[in-house]
């Protein structure tokens, strides 16, 4: 991880720097696994993968190499500040970890997690039960940040046009017979890959089912709404990379803002409903429902909060893919069309024989 970090700052190519940066992220996930934190490892891998996809979407509009700036005194000062900050944070982490004298508070979570949370995964129960107000506040901040960032990007890419295309994106029976991915028909042949389209169509439903599984099993095994939402977001990213922005709109013909707002509303309702029945805010109810052939099914009402988290993360992924992906694609297509028209007008002779 240290070697990858050093090579990242020494890399001249942007894409190489991003891939090396990803090595540090995946290395962190490996450390989580070695220290017995599978939840954190799963989340780290998913976040790192989605971050790599986002970096690649942005780098398409940049030159392959970083600018070759002279090594001035200002840059030396910045390097010194960065190195000093890194050493200070690392030293603080080592000292703090070795200076603990009290028993970690997390050891007291095991009993309440099982008795009041109704599950066995202490990490997920901590997020949706023990510290649910913190998680809800983070959800609200995430929704506001995603909306603000996407709005800034859509200022240059016409958000209204994106919404109109999204509403028209649901494929009809005739479109479904045109190929594995209906939206990919609009792409140029040089940008299409038959193998990738077939794999994307086959993998997409599997990833979506797996994302729902992670969402519902987070109380008992590694997973939860955040991890499940990231898997669903990566599934949508696969559809976009294989078929372009029209395929993304066909796969999810809904506005990202609606999904974000719905997720926050579901999470809020999961805290209000217990109050209406005389319980505390966000208090979980645990039920064992007998089901024929399956026996007793263990149900915890806090799964509704996980559903809200899932929707917020999926909405965030849609916002990123539509703004940094489809929006930039549309902007580039318009710029290409405008430049093509200007070249055509320049090269077309007028009646007097001079260029128009």
Tab-separated table of C-alpha atoms in Angstrom:
chain	number	residue	atom	x	y	z
A	1	UNK	CA	0.000	0.000	0.000
A	2	UNK	CA	2.856	2.395	0.806
A	3	UNK	CA	4.583	1.536	-2.474
A	4	UNK	CA	1.365	2.103	-4.431
A	5	UNK	CA	0.868	5.466	-2.701
A	6	UNK	CA	4.404	6.574	-3.601
A	7	UNK	CA	3.999	5.415	-7.204
A	8	UNK	CA	0.678	7.261	-7.401
A	9	UNK	CA	2.242	10.660	-6.737
A	10	UNK	CA	5.108	9.836	-9.132
A	11	UNK	CA	2.895	8.676	-11.995
A	12	UNK	CA	2.707	10.800	-15.126
A	13	UNK	CA	-0.380	9.062	-16.516
A	14	UNK	CA	-3.727	9.919	-14.954
A	15	UNK	CA	-5.248	6.454	-15.396
A	16	UNK	CA	-2.186	4.734	-13.929
A	17	UNK	CA	-2.366	7.026	-10.907
A	18	UNK	CA	-6.034	6.152	-10.369
A	19	UNK	CA	-5.350	2.408	-10.597
A	20	UNK	CA	-2.448	2.682	-8.162
A	21	UNK	CA	-4.665	4.658	-5.812
A	22	UNK	CA	-7.163	1.802	-6.028
A	23	UNK	CA	-4.436	-0.590	-4.869
A	24	UNK	CA	-4.237	1.299	-1.568
A	25	UNK	CA	-8.011	1.021	-1.170
A	26	UNK	CA	-8.146	-2.701	-1.865
A	27	UNK	CA	-5.150	-3.156	0.433
A	28	UNK	CA	-7.146	-1.473	3.194
A	29	UNK	CA	-9.951	-3.965	2.580
A	30	UNK	CA	-7.448	-6.808	2.924
A	31	UNK	CA	-6.315	-5.387	6.275
A	32	UNK	CA	-9.943	-5.336	7.424
A	33	UNK	CA	-10.260	-9.023	6.521
A	34	UNK	CA	-7.059	-9.912	8.362
A	35	UNK	CA	-8.310	-8.105	11.481
A	36	UNK	CA	-11.700	-9.856	11.459
A	37	UNK	CA	-13.913	-7.087	10.032
A	38	UNK	CA	-15.694	-8.606	7.017
A	39	UNK	CA	-18.389	-5.892	6.999
A	40	UNK	CA	-15.829	-3.140	6.640
A	41	UNK	CA	-13.915	-5.153	4.030
A	42	UNK	CA	-17.047	-5.669	1.907
A	43	UNK	CA	-17.987	-2.000	2.100
A	44	UNK	CA	-14.421	-0.879	1.347
A	45	UNK	CA	-14.200	-3.086	-1.758
A	46	UNK	CA	-17.548	-1.809	-3.070
A	47	UNK	CA	-16.753	1.844	-2.368
A	48	UNK	CA	-13.304	1.525	-3.947
A	49	UNK	CA	-14.744	-0.113	-7.064
A	50	UNK	CA	-17.414	2.548	-7.453
A	51	UNK	CA	-14.803	5.264	-6.906
A	52	UNK	CA	-12.615	3.762	-9.650
A	53	UNK	CA	-15.570	3.769	-12.059
A	54	UNK	CA	-16.293	7.396	-11.180
A	55	UNK	CA	-12.643	8.387	-11.718
A	56	UNK	CA	-12.618	6.702	-15.128
A	57	UNK	CA	-15.835	8.489	-16.157
A	58	UNK	CA	-14.249	11.838	-15.315
A	59	UNK	CA	-10.835	11.067	-16.841
A	60	UNK	CA	-12.422	10.568	-20.267
A	61	UNK	CA	-12.578	14.361	-20.595
A	62	UNK	CA	-8.946	14.911	-19.598
A	63	UNK	CA	-5.663	14.448	-21.388
A	64	UNK	CA	-3.853	11.129	-20.706
A	65	UNK	CA	-0.932	12.805	-18.909
A	66	UNK	CA	-0.678	15.245	-16.041
A	67	UNK	CA	0.660	18.684	-16.902
A	68	UNK	CA	4.440	18.883	-16.893
A	69	UNK	CA	4.824	21.802	-14.510
A	70	UNK	CA	8.230	23.001	-13.323
A	71	UNK	CA	9.343	21.880	-9.876
A	72	UNK	CA	9.044	25.268	-8.174
A	73	UNK	CA	9.516	26.300	-4.556
A	74	UNK	CA	5.730	26.387	-4.084
A	75	UNK	CA	5.423	22.749	-5.078
A	76	UNK	CA	8.228	21.805	-2.700
A	77	UNK	CA	6.385	23.549	0.139
A	78	UNK	CA	3.171	21.692	-0.703
A	79	UNK	CA	5.001	18.375	-0.760
A	80	UNK	CA	6.524	19.124	2.623
A	81	UNK	CA	3.134	20.043	4.094
A	82	UNK	CA	1.532	16.883	2.694
A	83	UNK	CA	4.316	14.631	3.940
A	84	UNK	CA	4.259	16.247	7.374
A	85	UNK	CA	0.493	15.823	7.642
A	86	UNK	CA	0.719	12.158	6.633
A	87	UNK	CA	3.485	11.412	9.132
A	88	UNK	CA	1.602	13.229	11.893
A	89	UNK	CA	-1.647	11.333	11.282
A	90	UNK	CA	0.183	8.015	11.067
A	91	UNK	CA	2.087	8.663	14.284
A	92	UNK	CA	-1.112	9.699	16.047
A	93	UNK	CA	-2.844	6.490	14.962
A	94	UNK	CA	0.014	4.355	16.267
A	95	UNK	CA	0.214	6.196	19.580
A	96	UNK	CA	-3.560	6.206	20.119
A	97	UNK	CA	-3.866	2.494	19.364
A	98	UNK	CA	-1.116	1.611	21.838
A	99	UNK	CA	-2.263	4.027	24.551
A	100	UNK	CA	-5.676	2.473	25.243
A	101	UNK	CA	-6.235	1.761	28.927
A	102	UNK	CA	-10.004	1.301	29.119
A	103	UNK	CA	-12.003	-1.553	27.665
A	104	UNK	CA	-13.385	-0.751	24.154
A	105	UNK	CA	-17.027	0.338	24.288
A	106	UNK	CA	-17.859	-2.018	21.442
A	107	UNK	CA	-17.557	-5.001	23.754
A	108	UNK	CA	-20.711	-3.823	25.532
A	109	UNK	CA	-22.681	-3.859	22.256
A	110	UNK	CA	-22.932	-7.635	21.923
A	111	UNK	CA	-25.729	-8.124	24.499
A	112	UNK	CA	-27.964	-5.209	23.407
A	113	UNK	CA	-27.386	-6.042	19.744
A	114	UNK	CA	-28.911	-9.477	20.199
A	115	UNK	CA	-31.548	-8.583	22.812
A	116	UNK	CA	-32.855	-5.279	21.429
A	117	UNK	CA	-31.622	-5.344	17.830
A	118	UNK	CA	-32.797	-8.873	17.165
A	119	UNK	CA	-29.760	-9.813	15.072
A	120	UNK	CA	-26.219	-11.155	15.159
A	121	UNK	CA	-24.276	-8.673	13.016
A	122	UNK	CA	-23.152	-6.083	15.572
A	123	UNK	CA	-21.840	-3.673	12.918
A	124	UNK	CA	-25.141	-3.377	11.073
A	125	UNK	CA	-27.196	-3.240	14.275
A	126	UNK	CA	-24.944	-0.448	15.556
A	127	UNK	CA	-25.722	1.575	12.423
A	128	UNK	CA	-29.494	1.012	12.267
A	129	UNK	CA	-30.328	0.619	15.987
A	130	UNK	CA	-27.721	1.711	18.527
A	131	UNK	CA	-26.454	4.771	16.598
A	132	UNK	CA	-29.377	5.185	14.211
A	133	UNK	CA	-29.596	8.976	14.680
A	134	UNK	CA	-26.019	9.345	13.434
A	135	UNK	CA	-26.787	7.200	10.406
A	136	UNK	CA	-29.957	9.149	9.627
A	137	UNK	CA	-28.039	12.430	9.814
A	138	UNK	CA	-25.409	11.042	7.449
A	139	UNK	CA	-28.161	9.995	5.040
A	140	UNK	CA	-29.544	13.528	5.011
A	141	UNK	CA	-26.082	14.983	4.371
A	142	UNK	CA	-25.500	12.447	1.579
A	143	UNK	CA	-28.774	13.388	-0.138
A	144	UNK	CA	-27.998	17.115	0.051
A	145	UNK	CA	-24.424	16.639	-1.189
A	146	UNK	CA	-25.468	14.360	-4.068
A	147	UNK	CA	-28.193	16.775	-5.163
A	148	UNK	CA	-25.872	19.779	-4.988
A	149	UNK	CA	-22.985	18.164	-6.875
A	150	UNK	CA	-25.237	16.725	-9.573
A	151	UNK	CA	-26.974	20.093	-9.986
A	152	UNK	CA	-23.633	21.826	-10.530
A	153	UNK	CA	-22.702	19.299	-13.216
A	154	UNK	CA	-26.118	19.459	-14.870
A	155	UNK	CA	-25.731	23.217	-15.265
A	156	UNK	CA	-23.568	22.448	-18.310
A	157	UNK	CA	-25.398	19.322	-19.502
A	158	UNK	CA	-29.127	20.242	-19.534
A	159	UNK	CA	-30.814	18.290	-16.753
A	160	UNK	CA	-34.293	18.826	-18.242
A	161	UNK	CA	-33.244	17.002	-21.419
A	162	UNK	CA	-31.889	14.157	-19.258
A	163	UNK	CA	-35.220	13.829	-17.465
A	164	UNK	CA	-37.138	13.745	-20.760
A	165	UNK	CA	-34.887	10.992	-22.102
A	166	UNK	CA	-35.287	9.043	-18.860
A	167	UNK	CA	-39.077	9.133	-19.127
A	168	UNK	CA	-38.915	7.911	-22.730
A	169	UNK	CA	-36.316	5.235	-22.002
A	170	UNK	CA	-38.567	2.267	-21.145
A	171	UNK	CA	-38.131	-0.120	-24.087
A	172	UNK	CA	-41.100	-1.488	-25.950
A	173	UNK	CA	-41.585	-4.998	-27.342
A	174	UNK	CA	-39.983	-4.037	-30.646
A	175	UNK	CA	-36.917	-2.588	-28.890
A	176	UNK	CA	-36.339	-5.734	-26.851
A	177	UNK	CA	-35.919	-7.790	-30.012
A	178	UNK	CA	-33.132	-5.545	-31.330
A	179	UNK	CA	-30.414	-7.061	-29.181
A	180	UNK	CA	-29.215	-7.912	-25.739
A	181	UNK	CA	-29.169	-4.252	-24.702
A	182	UNK	CA	-31.771	-2.047	-26.458
A	183	UNK	CA	-30.003	1.225	-25.617
A	184	UNK	CA	-26.723	0.045	-27.144
A	185	UNK	CA	-28.261	0.270	-30.633
A	186	UNK	CA	-27.698	4.041	-30.559
A	187	UNK	CA	-23.933	3.613	-30.042
A	188	UNK	CA	-21.433	3.690	-32.868
A	189	UNK	CA	-20.229	0.266	-33.956
A	190	UNK	CA	-16.645	1.018	-32.922
A	191	UNK	CA	-17.825	1.614	-29.333
A	192	UNK	CA	-19.804	-1.621	-29.037
A	193	UNK	CA	-18.639	-4.991	-27.741
A	194	UNK	CA	-20.910	-7.975	-28.297
A	195	UNK	CA	-19.212	-9.958	-25.523
A	196	UNK	CA	-19.543	-7.111	-23.029
A	197	UNK	CA	-23.220	-6.582	-23.930
A	198	UNK	CA	-24.037	-10.267	-23.455
A	199	UNK	CA	-22.156	-10.410	-20.144
A	200	UNK	CA	-23.811	-7.210	-18.923
A	201	UNK	CA	-27.282	-8.512	-19.737
A	202	UNK	CA	-26.568	-11.840	-18.001
A	203	UNK	CA	-24.865	-10.354	-14.930
A	204	UNK	CA	-27.259	-7.456	-14.277
A	205	UNK	CA	-30.198	-9.434	-12.810
A	206	UNK	CA	-27.822	-11.555	-10.720
A	207	UNK	CA	-26.205	-8.452	-9.222
A	208	UNK	CA	-29.589	-6.865	-8.498
A	209	UNK	CA	-30.825	-9.989	-6.705
A	210	UNK	CA	-27.569	-10.155	-4.758
A	211	UNK	CA	-27.961	-6.500	-3.750
A	212	UNK	CA	-31.449	-7.159	-2.352
A	213	UNK	CA	-30.090	-10.212	-0.524
A	214	UNK	CA	-27.364	-8.112	1.115
A	215	UNK	CA	-29.940	-5.523	2.138
A	216	UNK	CA	-32.218	-8.008	3.908
A	217	UNK	CA	-29.497	-10.127	5.542
A	218	UNK	CA	-27.426	-7.291	6.997
A	219	UNK	CA	-28.790	-7.960	10.495
A	220	UNK	CA	-27.284	-11.452	10.544
A	221	UNK	CA	-24.383	-11.583	8.065
A	222	UNK	CA	-22.045	-9.023	6.423
A	223	UNK	CA	-24.120	-6.670	4.296
A	224	UNK	CA	-26.862	-4.130	4.878
A	225	UNK	CA	-28.536	-1.355	2.940
A	226	UNK	CA	-25.311	0.510	2.149
A	227	UNK	CA	-23.497	-2.519	0.739
A	228	UNK	CA	-26.599	-3.662	-1.142
A	229	UNK	CA	-27.098	-0.208	-2.653
A	230	UNK	CA	-23.483	-0.120	-3.829
A	231	UNK	CA	-23.872	-3.509	-5.543
A	232	UNK	CA	-27.007	-2.233	-7.295
A	233	UNK	CA	-25.120	0.926	-8.305
A	234	UNK	CA	-22.289	-1.156	-9.767
A	235	UNK	CA	-24.870	-3.223	-11.677
A	236	UNK	CA	-26.229	-0.012	-13.212
A	237	UNK	CA	-22.663	1.063	-13.986
A	238	UNK	CA	-22.154	-2.173	-15.926
A	239	UNK	CA	-25.277	-1.444	-17.998
A	240	UNK	CA	-24.050	2.093	-18.673
A	241	UNK	CA	-20.524	1.025	-19.648
A	242	UNK	CA	-21.904	-1.630	-21.984
A	243	UNK	CA	-24.691	0.356	-23.650
A	244	UNK	CA	-24.178	4.043	-22.957
A	245	UNK	CA	-26.484	6.601	-21.376
A	246	UNK	CA	-29.592	5.445	-23.227
A	247	UNK	CA	-29.097	1.927	-21.888
A	248	UNK	CA	-28.733	3.321	-18.366
A	249	UNK	CA	-32.033	5.180	-18.768
A	250	UNK	CA	-33.648	1.995	-20.078
A	251	UNK	CA	-32.353	0.007	-17.101
A	252	UNK	CA	-33.531	2.620	-14.552
A	253	UNK	CA	-36.225	4.855	-16.123
A	254	UNK	CA	-36.678	6.936	-12.979
A	255	UNK	CA	-35.250	10.253	-11.844
A	256	UNK	CA	-32.374	9.873	-9.393
A	257	UNK	CA	-33.798	12.652	-7.222
A	258	UNK	CA	-37.010	10.680	-6.746
A	259	UNK	CA	-35.032	7.641	-5.582
A	260	UNK	CA	-32.942	9.752	-3.200
A	261	UNK	CA	-36.003	11.443	-1.712
A	262	UNK	CA	-37.898	8.173	-1.424
A	263	UNK	CA	-35.015	6.554	0.456
A	264	UNK	CA	-34.788	9.430	2.939
A	265	UNK	CA	-38.569	9.362	3.398
A	266	UNK	CA	-38.604	5.604	4.058
A	267	UNK	CA	-35.802	5.974	6.604
A	268	UNK	CA	-37.701	8.793	8.359
A	269	UNK	CA	-40.944	6.824	8.410
A	270	UNK	CA	-39.144	3.881	9.997
A	271	UNK	CA	-38.462	6.185	12.935
A	272	UNK	CA	-41.904	7.837	13.079
A	273	UNK	CA	-44.055	4.682	12.927
A	274	UNK	CA	-42.786	3.296	16.300
A	275	UNK	CA	-43.826	6.578	17.960
A	276	UNK	CA	-47.368	6.172	16.631
A	277	UNK	CA	-47.682	2.789	18.364
A	278	UNK	CA	-46.312	4.034	21.687
A	279	UNK	CA	-42.642	3.062	21.322
A	280	UNK	CA	-39.497	5.181	21.115
A	281	UNK	CA	-38.284	6.821	17.929
A	282	UNK	CA	-36.511	4.319	15.671
A	283	UNK	CA	-37.192	1.524	18.167
A	284	UNK	CA	-37.087	-1.890	16.510
A	285	UNK	CA	-39.759	-4.542	16.766
A	286	UNK	CA	-38.744	-8.198	16.643
A	287	UNK	CA	-41.233	-10.805	15.423
A	288	UNK	CA	-41.070	-14.535	14.727
A	289	UNK	CA	-43.701	-15.222	12.077
A	290	UNK	CA	-44.624	-18.883	11.435
A	291	UNK	CA	-44.535	-19.696	7.723
A	292	UNK	CA	-45.656	-23.079	6.345
A	293	UNK	CA	-42.792	-25.286	5.149
A	294	UNK	CA	-40.230	-22.690	6.331
A	295	UNK	CA	-40.894	-22.580	10.051
A	296	UNK	CA	-40.514	-19.366	12.049
A	297	UNK	CA	-39.236	-16.400	10.046
A	298	UNK	CA	-37.308	-13.879	12.164
A	299	UNK	CA	-38.370	-10.335	11.149
A	300	UNK	CA	-36.929	-7.084	12.538
A	301	UNK	CA	-38.689	-3.816	11.684
A	302	UNK	CA	-35.395	-1.926	11.423
A	303	UNK	CA	-34.983	-3.550	8.009
A	304	UNK	CA	-37.190	-0.677	6.785
A	305	UNK	CA	-34.372	1.705	7.673
A	306	UNK	CA	-31.994	-0.474	5.649
A	307	UNK	CA	-34.413	-0.199	2.717
A	308	UNK	CA	-34.169	3.593	2.997
A	309	UNK	CA	-30.369	3.432	3.031
A	310	UNK	CA	-30.469	1.118	-0.001
A	311	UNK	CA	-32.625	3.564	-1.987
A	312	UNK	CA	-30.444	6.547	-1.065
A	313	UNK	CA	-27.277	4.787	-2.242
A	314	UNK	CA	-28.929	3.625	-5.479
A	315	UNK	CA	-30.138	7.180	-6.098
A	316	UNK	CA	-26.615	8.472	-5.474
A	317	UNK	CA	-25.209	5.962	-7.969
A	318	UNK	CA	-27.794	7.013	-10.558
A	319	UNK	CA	-26.957	10.672	-9.994
A	320	UNK	CA	-23.236	10.000	-10.459
A	321	UNK	CA	-23.721	7.893	-13.588
A	322	UNK	CA	-26.162	10.348	-15.170
A	323	UNK	CA	-24.131	13.460	-14.365
A	324	UNK	CA	-20.521	12.292	-14.736
A	325	UNK	CA	-21.466	9.647	-17.309
A	326	UNK	CA	-24.535	10.368	-19.421
A	327	UNK	CA	-24.476	14.131	-18.918
A	328	UNK	CA	-20.849	14.456	-20.016
A	329	UNK	CA	-21.539	12.100	-22.951
A	330	UNK	CA	-24.429	14.284	-24.099
A	331	UNK	CA	-22.330	17.415	-23.698
A	332	UNK	CA	-19.553	15.840	-25.756
A	333	UNK	CA	-21.956	14.726	-28.472
A	334	UNK	CA	-23.369	18.226	-28.746
A	335	UNK	CA	-19.881	19.692	-28.932
A	336	UNK	CA	-18.915	17.169	-31.626
A	337	UNK	CA	-22.049	17.982	-33.613
A	338	UNK	CA	-21.485	21.722	-33.322
A	339	UNK	CA	-17.851	21.415	-34.431
A	340	UNK	CA	-18.905	19.184	-37.315
A	341	UNK	CA	-21.475	21.712	-38.474
A	342	UNK	CA	-18.994	24.565	-38.233
A	343	UNK	CA	-16.428	22.626	-40.288
A	344	UNK	CA	-19.070	21.818	-42.875
A	345	UNK	CA	-20.110	25.462	-43.118
A	346	UNK	CA	-16.489	26.545	-43.403
A	347	UNK	CA	-15.718	24.094	-46.169
A	348	UNK	CA	-18.893	24.804	-48.195
A	349	UNK	CA	-18.232	27.356	-50.940
A	350	UNK	CA	-20.716	30.202	-51.327
A	351	UNK	CA	-22.257	31.312	-54.602
A	352	UNK	CA	-19.434	33.705	-55.135
A	353	UNK	CA	-16.828	30.953	-54.839
A	354	UNK	CA	-15.520	31.985	-51.417
A	355	UNK	CA	-15.935	29.853	-48.304
A	356	UNK	CA	-19.237	30.451	-46.531
